[in-house]
Amino acid sequence: HNYAKFVKFASPCQIIGRKERDMSQIVIPNDIFFANLIDELGASGHVLLNVKGYSMFPFFRNEKDAALLRPFEPSAGLKRGDVALFRFHGKYILHRCTGKAASAYLFQGDGNCKGTEWAAPEDVLAVVEKRIAPSDKEWSCSSFSWKLCSALWPKTYIVRRLLLGVLRRIYK
């Protein structure tokens, strides 16, 4: 698929040509970066975000995979298993929704053994529609395989830690 119609945002603090794979970089502060991302998300309805960080490994690989984002619709809410971009204590985080309370969502990164974040619906900015690998292979978050892998991903600390250790050695 051609994502030329989508604004191509890179990981926070840098803009990198995704398709071109060039090495040119423009360093900008996160608040400016995400303000522009949010504006473009509202204007175009989709944004392609290159993922930076290890907290969503193995579903999203640091500086390799991209997430196609769509705006969050508060009326639709989030379901357990949805991956969303949200604000948490002044930071922007892309993690999986693992639960919901009356007025907030609980999030945890797939690559994190411990640690969770709570975010109110007004702090949720976007939802991931699909993961796009460097080969441009797409993995839809609404597909059966995505939902199955997400559901089977270990929830318990010890199993998750062991599995992450093995996967990190394989995918260095």
PDB file of C-alpha atoms in Angstrom:
ATOM      1  CA  HIS A   1       0.000   0.000   0.000  1.00  0.00           C
ATOM      2  CA  ASN A   2       1.089   3.543  -0.635  1.00  0.00           C
ATOM      3  CA  TYR A   3       1.109   5.649   2.499  1.00  0.00           C
ATOM      4  CA  ALA A   4       2.241   8.785   0.684  1.00  0.00           C
ATOM      5  CA  LYS A   5      -1.087  10.388   1.562  1.00  0.00           C
ATOM      6  CA  PHE A   6      -0.290   9.985   5.260  1.00  0.00           C
ATOM      7  CA  VAL A   7       2.120  12.299   6.958  1.00  0.00           C
ATOM      8  CA  LYS A   8       5.170  10.289   7.868  1.00  0.00           C
ATOM      9  CA  PHE A   9       6.187  11.095  11.393  1.00  0.00           C
ATOM     10  CA  ALA A  10       9.224   9.437  12.852  1.00  0.00           C
ATOM     11  CA  SER A  11      10.018   8.564  16.398  1.00  0.00           C
ATOM     12  CA  PRO A  12       9.963  11.383  18.950  1.00  0.00           C
ATOM     13  CA  CYS A  13      12.758  13.938  18.634  1.00  0.00           C
ATOM     14  CA  GLN A  14      13.648  13.091  15.056  1.00  0.00           C
ATOM     15  CA  ILE A  15      12.167  13.105  11.597  1.00  0.00           C
ATOM     16  CA  ILE A  16      13.521  10.354   9.378  1.00  0.00           C
ATOM     17  CA  GLY A  17      12.458   9.532   5.820  1.00  0.00           C
ATOM     18  CA  ARG A  18      10.696   6.162   6.219  1.00  0.00           C
ATOM     19  CA  LYS A  19      10.387   5.135   2.582  1.00  0.00           C
ATOM     20  CA  GLU A  20      13.631   6.691   1.521  1.00  0.00           C
ATOM     21  CA  ARG A  21      15.587   5.298   4.495  1.00  0.00           C
ATOM     22  CA  ASP A  22      17.818   8.331   4.342  1.00  0.00           C
ATOM     23  CA  MET A  23      19.875   9.346   7.320  1.00  0.00           C
ATOM     24  CA  SER A  24      18.881  13.003   7.446  1.00  0.00           C
ATOM     25  CA  GLN A  25      17.544  14.031  10.826  1.00  0.00           C
ATOM     26  CA  ILE A  26      15.899  17.071  12.261  1.00  0.00           C
ATOM     27  CA  VAL A  27      15.893  17.116  16.034  1.00  0.00           C
ATOM     28  CA  ILE A  28      12.836  18.772  17.553  1.00  0.00           C
ATOM     29  CA  PRO A  29      11.400  18.798  21.080  1.00  0.00           C
ATOM     30  CA  ASN A  30       8.755  16.175  21.863  1.00  0.00           C
ATOM     31  CA  ASP A  31       6.076  18.758  22.682  1.00  0.00           C
ATOM     32  CA  ILE A  32       6.421  20.334  19.225  1.00  0.00           C
ATOM     33  CA  PHE A  33       6.662  16.940  17.524  1.00  0.00           C
ATOM     34  CA  PHE A  34       3.510  15.573  19.138  1.00  0.00           C
ATOM     35  CA  ALA A  35       1.575  18.834  18.741  1.00  0.00           C
ATOM     36  CA  ASN A  36       2.199  18.567  14.995  1.00  0.00           C
ATOM     37  CA  LEU A  37       1.360  14.857  14.994  1.00  0.00           C
ATOM     38  CA  ILE A  38      -1.957  15.548  16.753  1.00  0.00           C
ATOM     39  CA  ASP A  39      -2.780  18.388  14.329  1.00  0.00           C
ATOM     40  CA  GLU A  40      -2.064  16.174  11.323  1.00  0.00           C
ATOM     41  CA  LEU A  41      -4.034  13.315  12.837  1.00  0.00           C
ATOM     42  CA  GLY A  42      -7.041  15.615  13.120  1.00  0.00           C
ATOM     43  CA  ALA A  43      -6.586  16.984   9.616  1.00  0.00           C
ATOM     44  CA  SER A  44      -5.886  13.775   7.673  1.00  0.00           C
ATOM     45  CA  GLY A  45      -7.368  11.073   9.891  1.00  0.00           C
ATOM     46  CA  HIS A  46      -4.206   8.935   9.841  1.00  0.00           C
ATOM     47  CA  VAL A  47      -0.555   9.297  10.762  1.00  0.00           C
ATOM     48  CA  LEU A  48       2.300   6.878  10.234  1.00  0.00           C
ATOM     49  CA  LEU A  49       4.523   6.891  13.326  1.00  0.00           C
ATOM     50  CA  ASN A  50       7.928   5.211  13.331  1.00  0.00           C
ATOM     51  CA  VAL A  51       8.233   3.447  16.664  1.00  0.00           C
ATOM     52  CA  LYS A  52      11.131   4.205  18.995  1.00  0.00           C
ATOM     53  CA  GLY A  53      11.768   2.257  22.180  1.00  0.00           C
ATOM     54  CA  TYR A  54      11.584  -1.290  23.444  1.00  0.00           C
ATOM     55  CA  SER A  55       8.459  -1.178  25.588  1.00  0.00           C
ATOM     56  CA  MET A  56       6.232  -2.703  22.878  1.00  0.00           C
ATOM     57  CA  PHE A  57       8.659  -5.427  21.775  1.00  0.00           C
ATOM     58  CA  PRO A  58       8.027  -7.952  20.204  1.00  0.00           C
ATOM     59  CA  PHE A  59       4.890  -6.493  18.578  1.00  0.00           C
ATOM     60  CA  PHE A  60       6.706  -3.263  17.645  1.00  0.00           C
ATOM     61  CA  ARG A  61      10.482  -3.258  17.147  1.00  0.00           C
ATOM     62  CA  ASN A  62      12.604  -0.227  17.996  1.00  0.00           C
ATOM     63  CA  GLU A  63      13.324   1.983  14.971  1.00  0.00           C
ATOM     64  CA  LYS A  64      12.157  -0.750  12.573  1.00  0.00           C
ATOM     65  CA  ASP A  65       8.372  -0.888  12.664  1.00  0.00           C
ATOM     66  CA  ALA A  66       5.810   1.853  12.174  1.00  0.00           C
ATOM     67  CA  ALA A  67       2.322   2.235  13.584  1.00  0.00           C
ATOM     68  CA  LEU A  68      -0.532   3.551  11.463  1.00  0.00           C
ATOM     69  CA  LEU A  69      -2.582   5.681  13.868  1.00  0.00           C
ATOM     70  CA  ARG A  70      -6.157   6.906  13.654  1.00  0.00           C
ATOM     71  CA  PRO A  71      -7.790   9.392  16.025  1.00  0.00           C
ATOM     72  CA  PHE A  72      -9.234   8.016  19.261  1.00  0.00           C
ATOM     73  CA  GLU A  73     -13.020   8.259  19.426  1.00  0.00           C
ATOM     74  CA  PRO A  74     -14.108   8.623  23.068  1.00  0.00           C
ATOM     75  CA  SER A  75     -17.623   7.434  22.223  1.00  0.00           C
ATOM     76  CA  ALA A  76     -16.203   4.137  20.927  1.00  0.00           C
ATOM     77  CA  GLY A  77     -13.730   3.824  23.795  1.00  0.00           C
ATOM     78  CA  LEU A  78     -10.909   1.308  23.964  1.00  0.00           C
ATOM     79  CA  LYS A  79     -11.131  -2.435  24.257  1.00  0.00           C
ATOM     80  CA  ARG A  80      -8.717  -4.625  26.160  1.00  0.00           C
ATOM     81  CA  GLY A  81      -5.887  -5.376  23.742  1.00  0.00           C
ATOM     82  CA  ASP A  82      -6.081  -2.123  21.749  1.00  0.00           C
ATOM     83  CA  VAL A  83      -2.764  -0.322  21.332  1.00  0.00           C
ATOM     84  CA  ALA A  84      -3.067   3.422  21.838  1.00  0.00           C
ATOM     85  CA  LEU A  85      -1.002   6.605  21.960  1.00  0.00           C
ATOM     86  CA  PHE A  86      -1.678   8.535  25.172  1.00  0.00           C
ATOM     87  CA  ARG A  87      -0.264  11.215  27.466  1.00  0.00           C
ATOM     88  CA  PHE A  88       1.080  10.147  30.852  1.00  0.00           C
ATOM     89  CA  HIS A  89       2.770  12.623  33.206  1.00  0.00           C
ATOM     90  CA  GLY A  90       3.802  14.850  30.304  1.00  0.00           C
ATOM     91  CA  LYS A  91       5.131  11.991  28.153  1.00  0.00           C
ATOM     92  CA  TYR A  92       3.610  10.405  25.057  1.00  0.00           C
ATOM     93  CA  ILE A  93       3.435   6.622  25.230  1.00  0.00           C
ATOM     94  CA  LEU A  94       2.310   3.888  22.843  1.00  0.00           C
ATOM     95  CA  HIS A  95       1.132   0.901  24.931  1.00  0.00           C
ATOM     96  CA  ARG A  96      -1.562  -1.758  25.038  1.00  0.00           C
ATOM     97  CA  CYS A  97      -4.806  -1.249  26.957  1.00  0.00           C
ATOM     98  CA  THR A  98      -5.000  -3.984  29.592  1.00  0.00           C
ATOM     99  CA  GLY A  99      -8.050  -2.867  31.518  1.00  0.00           C
ATOM    100  CA  LYS A 100     -10.559  -0.159  32.260  1.00  0.00           C
ATOM    101  CA  ALA A 101     -11.971   1.521  35.340  1.00  0.00           C
ATOM    102  CA  ALA A 102     -14.950   3.838  35.484  1.00  0.00           C
ATOM    103  CA  SER A 103     -13.000   6.889  34.336  1.00  0.00           C
ATOM    104  CA  ALA A 104      -9.617   5.662  33.071  1.00  0.00           C
ATOM    105  CA  TYR A 105      -7.802   3.047  31.016  1.00  0.00           C
ATOM    106  CA  LEU A 106      -4.961   0.855  32.273  1.00  0.00           C
ATOM    107  CA  PHE A 107      -1.973   0.416  29.926  1.00  0.00           C
ATOM    108  CA  GLN A 108       1.159  -1.723  29.863  1.00  0.00           C
ATOM    109  CA  GLY A 109       3.888  -2.140  27.270  1.00  0.00           C
ATOM    110  CA  ASP A 110       4.205  -5.643  25.801  1.00  0.00           C
ATOM    111  CA  GLY A 111       7.949  -5.516  26.457  1.00  0.00           C
ATOM    112  CA  ASN A 112       7.525  -4.430  30.078  1.00  0.00           C
ATOM    113  CA  CYS A 113       7.413  -7.054  32.780  1.00  0.00           C
ATOM    114  CA  LYS A 114       6.307  -4.565  35.415  1.00  0.00           C
ATOM    115  CA  GLY A 115       4.875  -1.108  35.405  1.00  0.00           C
ATOM    116  CA  THR A 116       1.525   0.142  34.220  1.00  0.00           C
ATOM    117  CA  GLU A 117       0.022   3.518  33.427  1.00  0.00           C
ATOM    118  CA  TRP A 118      -3.471   4.930  33.913  1.00  0.00           C
ATOM    119  CA  ALA A 119      -4.856   7.446  31.419  1.00  0.00           C
ATOM    120  CA  ALA A 120      -8.166   9.272  31.346  1.00  0.00           C
ATOM    121  CA  PRO A 121     -10.071   9.179  28.038  1.00  0.00           C
ATOM    122  CA  GLU A 122      -9.100  12.802  27.330  1.00  0.00           C
ATOM    123  CA  ASP A 123      -5.419  11.781  27.454  1.00  0.00           C
ATOM    124  CA  VAL A 124      -5.857   9.060  24.817  1.00  0.00           C
ATOM    125  CA  LEU A 125      -4.940  10.571  21.447  1.00  0.00           C
ATOM    126  CA  ALA A 126      -4.873   7.786  18.869  1.00  0.00           C
ATOM    127  CA  VAL A 127      -5.365   4.074  18.297  1.00  0.00           C
ATOM    128  CA  VAL A 128      -3.084   1.847  16.237  1.00  0.00           C
ATOM    129  CA  GLU A 129      -4.775   0.354  13.152  1.00  0.00           C
ATOM    130  CA  LYS A 130      -1.826  -1.679  11.912  1.00  0.00           C
ATOM    131  CA  ARG A 131       1.854  -2.374  12.298  1.00  0.00           C
ATOM    132  CA  ILE A 132       4.022  -1.869   9.238  1.00  0.00           C
ATOM    133  CA  ALA A 133       7.390  -3.639   9.049  1.00  0.00           C
ATOM    134  CA  PRO A 134      10.425  -2.255   7.158  1.00  0.00           C
ATOM    135  CA  SER A 135       9.519  -4.590   4.284  1.00  0.00           C
ATOM    136  CA  ASP A 136       6.149  -2.758   4.133  1.00  0.00           C
ATOM    137  CA  LYS A 137       4.385  -5.924   5.292  1.00  0.00           C
ATOM    138  CA  GLU A 138       1.285  -4.880   7.202  1.00  0.00           C
ATOM    139  CA  TRP A 139      -0.276  -6.522  10.236  1.00  0.00           C
ATOM    140  CA  SER A 140      -3.770  -5.244  10.953  1.00  0.00           C
ATOM    141  CA  CYS A 141      -4.728  -4.886  14.597  1.00  0.00           C
ATOM    142  CA  SER A 142      -8.213  -6.092  13.689  1.00  0.00           C
ATOM    143  CA  SER A 143      -6.917  -9.329  12.120  1.00  0.00           C
ATOM    144  CA  PHE A 144      -7.442 -12.700  13.739  1.00  0.00           C
ATOM    145  CA  SER A 145      -3.677 -13.337  13.927  1.00  0.00           C
ATOM    146  CA  TRP A 146      -3.010 -10.007  15.726  1.00  0.00           C
ATOM    147  CA  LYS A 147      -5.801 -10.613  18.213  1.00  0.00           C
ATOM    148  CA  LEU A 148      -4.672 -14.193  18.823  1.00  0.00           C
ATOM    149  CA  CYS A 149      -1.027 -13.237  19.378  1.00  0.00           C
ATOM    150  CA  SER A 150      -2.072 -10.362  21.637  1.00  0.00           C
ATOM    151  CA  ALA A 151      -4.310 -12.655  23.685  1.00  0.00           C
ATOM    152  CA  LEU A 152      -1.628 -15.330  23.972  1.00  0.00           C
ATOM    153  CA  TRP A 153       1.127 -12.893  24.997  1.00  0.00           C
ATOM    154  CA  PRO A 154       2.014 -13.853  28.588  1.00  0.00           C
ATOM    155  CA  LYS A 155       0.405 -11.787  31.311  1.00  0.00           C
ATOM    156  CA  THR A 156       2.400 -13.281  34.177  1.00  0.00           C
ATOM    157  CA  TYR A 157       5.710 -11.694  35.136  1.00  0.00           C
ATOM    158  CA  ILE A 158       7.963 -14.752  35.125  1.00  0.00           C
ATOM    159  CA  VAL A 159       6.743 -16.190  31.806  1.00  0.00           C
ATOM    160  CA  ARG A 160       6.856 -12.784  30.110  1.00  0.00           C
ATOM    161  CA  ARG A 161      10.362 -12.110  31.421  1.00  0.00           C
ATOM    162  CA  LEU A 162      11.684 -15.455  30.199  1.00  0.00           C
ATOM    163  CA  LEU A 163      10.062 -15.115  26.779  1.00  0.00           C
ATOM    164  CA  LEU A 164      11.299 -11.528  26.351  1.00  0.00           C
ATOM    165  CA  GLY A 165      14.839 -12.640  27.238  1.00  0.00           C
ATOM    166  CA  VAL A 166      14.782 -15.292  24.519  1.00  0.00           C
ATOM    167  CA  LEU A 167      13.203 -13.018  21.890  1.00  0.00           C
ATOM    168  CA  ARG A 168      15.613 -10.150  22.580  1.00  0.00           C
ATOM    169  CA  ARG A 169      18.575 -12.477  21.983  1.00  0.00           C
ATOM    170  CA  ILE A 170      17.051 -13.690  18.711  1.00  0.00           C
ATOM    171  CA  TYR A 171      16.112 -10.226  17.383  1.00  0.00           C
ATOM    172  CA  LYS A 172      19.172  -8.185  18.433  1.00  0.00           C
TER     173      LYS A 172
END
